[in-house]
Amino acid sequence: MNVQKTNNTKEKVRQLQRKLYLTAKSNVKRRFHAMYDKIYRDDILQEAWKRVKANRGSGGIDGITIENVTCYGEQRLLNEIAETLKMGGYRPLPVRRTYIPKNDGKGSKRPLGTPVIKDRIVQMATKIVIEPVFEADFKDCSYGFRPKRNAHMALDKIYEEGTKGNALWVIDADIKDYFGNINHEKLMLLVEQRICDRRVLKLIKCWLRAGIMEEGEYQKTDKGAPQGGVISPLLSNIYLHYFDYIWEKNYRHIGTLVRYADDFVILCKRNNHARVALNIVHQIMNKLELTLHEEKAKLVDMYFGKEGFDFLGFHNRFKRGRTKEWKWYWDLYQEPSPKAMQKMRDNIKLVFKYPSRLLLSIKDMVKILNPRIRGMKNYYGRLYSYEQLRKIDYYIIRKLNIWYNRKRQIGRKINRINDWRKVYYNEGLLTLAVSRMLKIEEYRKAVCRKTARTV
């Protein structure tokens, strides 16, 4: 298959990726050897820079930012990177270690590793080239950090299995410090199953062993992949693909695996199947030199709504309802979890944090709030989210009322909230709770093409 000539850079990249994907899909044992020269192709570097620029982010240990690159000259930098890769003189710099708070309620922090802009461009170019090869191998049970796949598709799969009665016992598990415990040697063995170009393999090894710079001190990295690197999500999926492959090949009859990065659930129909599945998961994780989070890994009894589990910001639990014919049925409700509710409140609270916002008008505040509301609605606006999202709508109105009372210097008293609600909505304020407008039967048919089980 020859790549057709085109002047469109993005189309050129897509044609190359399509060719690599189809070739890898047609022969599962083929190893690709001529990959390095494609990384420094001008169209690949151009597309890599566009994606890095779109992701924004801060600079690495050299202090160079996206704005500095724009001033320096984008094409000039890409030409220098291409020349360095051709001559074999490229060496990555250590990543800058920073910490962000976790949403676990314990005040713990998550370590991030930020590469320099130059390394990000090369990593993105490498990812563009090799990702289609591994995408041809990845299983359908994996949904995280993959093109044309997202968290909603994972939730839809859980809902589909739940309506079939295959999620009465669930293993809810999380891998402890996954990105920090990836074994480099085993990861490279998995990469070498598809890539045999020594220069590409050398690039990946250099990124894994580049080290960390924290508070001016250099630290070696004998294991793990820096969470925050461009290519780290792909490498993490390659490493856990072994888990997906073993499960789908040998243990698929026990339960359905749904994995999003290092978070996964296994949906089983019987208690004994779930207990066997948990033992199997421990054995596979031991081979990968990984451990499950003891506090988060648990066996959930979903029968008749006894228990539920949180996954990707949603609480999953069976609840009973009635059809139009007044027949009882059990359906899997997916509502925003308590942590997600608190996260949404904190997101809204940030808007009213600064005293300077008292100088703004209602219309200006609505313009600030609407992008946040739209983002939360796009993710949390699922079938059974109406009641929870209505609480967030009330919280937004309440915060707006407090803000407006302070603006008028009449204290924080909440008065005439229903009257002012109309004023805010007339100014264009969006609402979160719109899921009730969806017809339940239409949603079920769209997700699993069947209605809920009646009892």
XYZ file of C-alpha atoms in Angstrom:
455
model
C 0.000 0.000 0.000
C 1.558 3.313 -1.089
C 0.915 6.537 0.768
C -0.888 8.917 -1.558
C 0.594 12.341 -2.117
C -1.161 15.197 -0.414
C -0.360 18.720 0.661
C -2.292 18.445 3.898
C 0.048 17.692 6.810
C -2.672 16.202 8.988
C -3.908 13.978 6.158
C -0.357 12.742 5.536
C -0.051 11.737 9.172
C -3.420 9.964 9.076
C -2.465 8.044 5.961
C 0.761 6.857 7.594
C -1.081 5.825 10.762
C -3.770 4.047 8.770
C -1.158 2.123 6.807
C 0.728 1.082 9.961
C -2.501 0.056 11.710
C -3.762 -2.090 8.820
C -0.361 -3.725 8.402
C -0.137 -4.548 12.116
C -3.732 -5.783 12.167
C -3.218 -8.115 9.229
C -0.185 -9.794 10.801
C -0.160 -10.034 14.599
C 3.398 -11.414 14.661
C 5.024 -8.813 12.441
C 7.759 -6.660 13.978
C 8.419 -3.199 12.548
C 12.030 -2.259 11.928
C 12.061 0.964 9.823
C 10.345 3.431 12.185
C 13.011 5.894 13.314
C 13.230 7.809 10.034
C 9.498 8.533 10.206
C 9.835 10.278 13.570
C 11.837 13.205 12.177
C 9.707 13.619 9.074
C 8.617 17.235 8.725
C 4.879 16.454 8.658
C 5.177 14.259 11.762
C 7.089 16.927 13.703
C 4.618 19.582 12.578
C 1.669 17.538 13.847
C 3.554 16.720 17.069
C 4.188 20.402 17.732
C 0.518 21.269 17.100
C -0.583 18.722 19.705
C 2.027 19.798 22.257
C 1.058 23.431 21.747
C -2.643 22.605 22.119
C -1.973 20.766 25.402
C -0.190 23.867 26.761
C 1.436 23.044 30.071
C 4.410 24.569 31.858
C 8.058 24.243 30.922
C 10.589 21.695 32.094
C 13.848 22.104 34.004
C 15.236 24.488 31.364
C 12.410 26.980 31.985
C 11.471 27.214 28.287
C 7.712 27.600 27.754
C 5.377 27.400 24.753
C 5.510 31.186 24.428
C 9.324 31.123 24.336
C 9.240 28.628 21.470
C 6.814 30.830 19.543
C 9.167 33.789 19.933
C 12.212 31.694 19.047
C 10.598 30.321 15.891
C 8.528 27.144 15.673
C 9.907 25.912 12.347
C 13.424 26.782 13.438
C 13.098 24.566 16.516
C 11.562 21.689 14.517
C 14.428 21.842 12.011
C 16.956 21.670 14.855
C 15.145 18.669 16.380
C 15.051 16.873 13.012
C 18.761 17.480 12.466
C 19.627 16.258 15.969
C 17.600 13.073 15.460
C 19.192 12.426 12.061
C 22.713 12.793 13.458
C 21.901 10.596 16.448
C 22.799 13.302 18.960
C 19.453 13.558 20.738
C 19.600 13.112 24.531
C 16.568 13.794 26.755
C 16.821 15.932 29.882
C 15.501 14.896 33.319
C 11.853 15.669 34.023
C 10.788 18.332 36.512
C 9.042 16.795 39.514
C 5.932 18.559 40.795
C 3.011 17.449 42.949
C -0.739 17.921 42.587
C -3.350 17.074 45.264
C -5.282 13.809 45.009
C -9.045 13.630 45.448
C -8.851 10.990 48.167
C -9.812 13.167 51.121
C -6.500 12.434 52.877
C -4.492 15.377 51.588
C -2.067 13.131 49.697
C -0.372 14.328 46.532
C 0.262 12.795 43.122
C 3.784 13.164 41.621
C 4.048 14.509 38.084
C 7.070 14.586 35.792
C 7.160 17.444 33.274
C 9.619 17.020 30.362
C 11.116 19.990 28.540
C 9.315 21.228 25.415
C 11.868 19.669 23.063
C 11.478 16.237 24.653
C 7.693 16.579 24.549
C 7.790 17.170 20.793
C 10.000 14.127 20.170
C 7.849 11.971 22.457
C 4.692 13.089 20.661
C 6.253 12.360 17.259
C 7.266 8.891 18.457
C 3.799 8.294 19.835
C 2.204 9.303 16.512
C 4.359 6.739 14.690
C 4.219 3.705 16.996
C 0.741 4.083 18.530
C -1.161 2.607 15.522
C 0.984 -0.543 15.731
C -0.017 -1.208 19.339
C -3.602 -0.038 18.807
C -4.000 -3.000 16.472
C -3.249 -5.298 19.435
C -5.086 -3.548 22.280
C -8.248 -5.229 23.527
C -11.744 -3.750 23.615
C -11.785 -3.904 27.423
C -9.261 -1.022 27.607
C -10.698 2.504 27.415
C -8.131 4.876 28.926
C -5.714 7.073 26.945
C -6.724 5.619 23.601
C -7.922 7.375 20.420
C -11.698 7.325 19.856
C -12.272 5.857 23.331
C -13.323 7.587 26.532
C -14.693 7.112 30.032
C -18.326 7.212 28.872
C -17.742 4.143 26.705
C -16.426 2.268 29.763
C -19.492 3.318 31.758
C -21.764 2.256 28.890
C -20.147 -1.192 28.921
C -20.794 -1.522 32.658
C -24.418 -0.467 32.147
C -24.821 -2.943 29.301
C -23.491 -5.839 31.362
C -25.613 -4.728 34.314
C -28.851 -4.848 32.322
C -27.923 -8.374 31.190
C -27.572 -9.508 34.802
C -23.818 -10.050 34.514
C -22.795 -7.545 37.202
C -24.231 -9.037 40.390
C -20.741 -9.408 41.904
C -18.055 -6.868 41.053
C -14.340 -6.639 41.751
C -13.456 -2.976 42.166
C -9.664 -2.592 42.123
C -6.938 0.001 41.699
C -3.215 -0.566 41.155
C -1.049 1.026 43.833
C 1.346 3.678 42.440
C 1.112 2.143 38.977
C 3.154 4.685 37.032
C 5.911 4.567 39.644
C 6.263 0.752 39.661
C 6.461 -0.178 35.974
C 9.368 -2.575 35.443
C 11.589 -1.187 32.658
C 12.944 -4.528 31.477
C 9.525 -6.176 31.207
C 8.095 -3.086 29.510
C 10.841 -3.130 26.884
C 10.223 -6.838 26.253
C 6.579 -6.021 25.525
C 7.564 -3.136 23.236
C 10.059 -5.337 21.384
C 7.289 -7.769 20.478
C 6.191 -5.221 17.884
C 9.104 -2.771 17.440
C 12.587 -3.998 16.531
C 14.083 -0.688 15.366
C 17.031 -0.270 17.735
C 17.030 3.509 17.528
C 13.367 3.727 18.540
C 13.964 1.298 21.399
C 16.931 3.401 22.487
C 14.720 6.515 22.537
C 12.192 4.834 24.827
C 14.935 3.555 27.137
C 16.434 7.031 27.380
C 13.093 8.538 28.375
C 12.537 5.875 31.015
C 16.002 6.415 32.496
C 16.236 10.185 32.042
C 15.835 10.756 35.765
C 14.014 13.303 37.893
C 15.018 16.797 38.996
C 13.385 17.757 42.279
C 14.355 20.911 44.193
C 17.671 21.067 42.349
C 18.624 17.450 43.114
C 18.918 14.731 40.474
C 17.371 11.311 41.104
C 17.842 8.184 39.010
C 14.799 6.266 37.785
C 15.277 2.493 37.920
C 11.562 1.811 37.481
C 8.352 3.592 36.574
C 7.286 6.004 33.846
C 6.900 9.715 34.682
C 3.206 10.541 35.028
C 2.926 13.692 32.948
C 5.118 12.612 30.038
C 3.560 12.579 26.582
C 4.406 8.965 25.824
C 3.802 7.608 29.340
C 0.064 6.822 28.800
C 0.903 4.707 25.736
C 3.673 2.864 27.589
C 1.339 2.233 30.523
C -1.265 0.710 28.187
C 1.401 -1.467 26.560
C 2.428 -2.749 29.999
C -1.130 -3.554 31.127
C -2.006 -5.032 27.732
C -0.484 -8.239 29.097
C -3.199 -8.235 31.774
C -5.915 -7.580 29.154
C -4.563 -10.279 26.841
C -4.323 -12.984 29.513
C -7.782 -12.194 30.841
C -9.532 -12.099 27.456
C -7.810 -15.296 26.330
C -8.180 -17.515 29.393
C -10.658 -16.039 31.880
C -13.252 -14.187 29.861
C -15.917 -16.718 30.843
C -15.466 -15.812 34.534
C -16.266 -12.129 34.195
C -16.113 -9.022 32.019
C -13.042 -6.804 32.438
C -13.462 -3.032 32.059
C -10.207 -1.102 32.468
C -9.463 2.605 32.332
C -5.701 3.110 32.768
C -4.823 1.640 36.199
C -8.452 1.557 37.431
C -10.473 -1.497 36.517
C -13.533 -3.518 37.477
C -14.446 -7.126 36.741
C -18.159 -7.820 36.419
C -19.201 -11.327 37.463
C -22.513 -13.129 37.696
C -21.728 -15.364 40.670
C -19.925 -14.998 43.959
C -17.550 -17.924 43.380
C -16.575 -16.511 39.978
C -15.712 -13.169 41.580
C -13.532 -14.797 44.251
C -11.677 -16.866 41.659
C -11.239 -13.746 39.511
C -9.703 -11.826 42.414
C -7.112 -14.567 42.954
C -6.286 -14.596 39.243
C -5.827 -10.818 39.239
C -3.347 -11.085 42.118
C -1.360 -13.725 40.210
C -1.188 -11.638 37.037
C -0.176 -8.531 38.986
C 2.600 -10.482 40.696
C 4.023 -11.383 37.268
C 3.975 -7.701 36.330
C 5.520 -6.803 39.735
C 2.497 -4.681 40.622
C 0.286 -4.660 43.705
C -3.364 -3.772 44.198
C -4.399 -0.979 46.524
C -5.504 -2.805 49.679
C -7.958 -0.071 50.683
C -9.575 0.232 47.242
C -9.579 -3.394 46.060
C -12.829 -4.996 47.229
C -15.560 -7.459 46.338
C -18.921 -5.722 45.883
C -22.258 -7.495 46.333
C -24.564 -5.760 43.831
C -27.485 -8.157 44.291
C -30.780 -6.294 44.940
C -28.851 -3.040 45.380
C -27.110 -4.093 48.598
C -23.862 -2.329 47.695
C -22.406 -0.183 44.958
C -19.013 0.889 43.657
C -17.427 4.109 42.421
C -15.791 4.115 39.002
C -14.656 7.098 36.924
C -16.536 9.565 39.095
C -19.857 7.663 39.097
C -21.497 5.543 41.772
C -22.957 2.350 40.277
C -25.806 0.651 42.143
C -28.928 -1.324 41.242
C -32.215 0.388 42.107
C -35.806 -0.618 41.595
C -38.357 1.343 39.582
C -41.622 0.942 37.699
C -42.410 0.933 34.002
C -45.367 2.723 32.425
C -47.343 -0.493 32.946
C -46.426 -0.385 36.667
C -44.183 -3.435 36.456
C -41.226 -3.538 38.793
C -37.742 -3.626 37.257
C -34.143 -3.383 38.434
C -31.821 -1.012 36.618
C -28.207 0.034 37.114
C -28.115 3.646 38.260
C -24.954 5.607 37.460
C -24.947 8.802 39.497
C -22.127 11.223 40.341
C -20.255 9.877 43.365
C -19.881 11.900 46.600
C -16.278 12.729 45.644
C -17.447 13.933 42.229
C -20.145 16.074 43.865
C -17.561 17.695 46.125
C -15.239 18.200 43.161
C -17.998 20.040 41.271
C -18.728 22.240 44.298
C -15.029 23.084 44.637
C -14.903 23.919 40.937
C -17.760 26.409 41.357
C -16.365 27.763 44.617
C -13.156 28.838 42.850
C -15.148 31.312 40.749
C -16.261 33.202 43.870
C -12.923 32.962 45.661
C -11.485 36.333 44.593
C -12.877 39.608 46.060
C -12.246 41.341 42.737
C -15.185 39.397 41.290
C -17.490 41.687 43.292
C -16.782 44.395 40.702
C -18.213 42.289 37.879
C -21.779 42.312 36.646
C -24.163 39.348 36.632
C -23.582 38.902 32.902
C -19.810 38.749 33.384
C -20.155 36.164 36.152
C -22.414 34.060 33.942
C -19.740 34.128 31.214
C -17.182 32.820 33.723
C -19.486 30.126 35.106
C -20.904 28.767 31.838
C -17.705 27.054 30.547
C -17.354 25.223 33.868
C -21.026 24.228 33.875
C -20.817 23.062 30.263
C -17.767 20.904 31.006
C -19.382 19.277 34.055
C -22.629 18.689 32.176
C -20.833 17.033 29.256
C -19.213 14.501 31.587
C -21.694 13.992 34.433
C -24.925 14.448 32.462
C -25.902 10.806 32.172
C -29.266 9.068 32.378
C -29.738 8.929 36.154
C -27.709 12.015 37.107
C -30.659 14.418 37.254
C -31.242 14.436 41.023
C -27.563 14.922 41.847
C -26.980 17.590 39.216
C -30.053 19.474 40.404
C -28.302 19.871 43.764
C -25.309 21.415 42.001
C -27.643 23.778 40.125
C -29.101 24.910 43.443
C -25.573 25.319 44.841
C -24.636 27.583 41.898
C -27.732 29.746 42.409
C -27.017 29.921 46.136
C -23.399 31.022 45.559
C -24.550 33.594 43.017
C -27.084 34.971 45.490
C -24.453 35.278 48.232
C -22.100 36.981 45.774
C -24.772 39.453 44.651
C -25.802 40.275 48.223
C -22.174 40.997 49.092
C -21.888 43.092 45.958
C -24.842 45.185 47.164
C -23.283 45.245 50.659
C -26.235 43.655 52.439
C -24.294 40.782 53.991
C -24.393 37.109 53.095
C -28.109 36.649 53.689
C -29.866 34.489 51.092
C -33.199 36.050 50.170
C -35.687 35.636 47.328
C -33.589 32.858 45.781
C -36.378 31.731 43.437
C -36.885 35.252 42.122
C -33.203 35.776 41.458
C -32.952 32.348 39.816
C -35.036 33.680 36.913
C -32.760 36.712 36.627
C -29.641 34.541 36.353
C -31.215 32.228 33.798
C -32.422 35.209 31.754
C -28.801 36.373 31.619
C -27.881 33.043 29.969
C -26.805 30.888 32.918
C -26.671 27.217 31.904
C -28.118 24.354 33.938
C -26.656 20.947 34.698
C -29.833 18.962 35.386
C -31.127 18.246 31.902
C -30.813 14.456 31.866
C -34.475 13.970 32.819
C -35.396 15.061 29.294
C -33.801 11.898 27.937
C -36.221 9.034 27.475
C -35.098 6.032 29.485
C -36.108 3.475 26.900
C -34.317 5.334 24.096
C -31.165 5.530 26.183
C -31.262 1.820 26.940
C -31.697 0.989 23.264
C -28.803 3.263 22.338
C -26.473 1.691 24.910
C -27.415 -1.967 25.055
C -30.305 -2.316 22.562
C -32.640 -3.868 25.108
C -34.875 -2.830 27.973
C -34.263 -3.421 31.639
C -35.153 -6.773 33.184
C -38.576 -6.863 34.799
C -39.246 -8.912 37.902
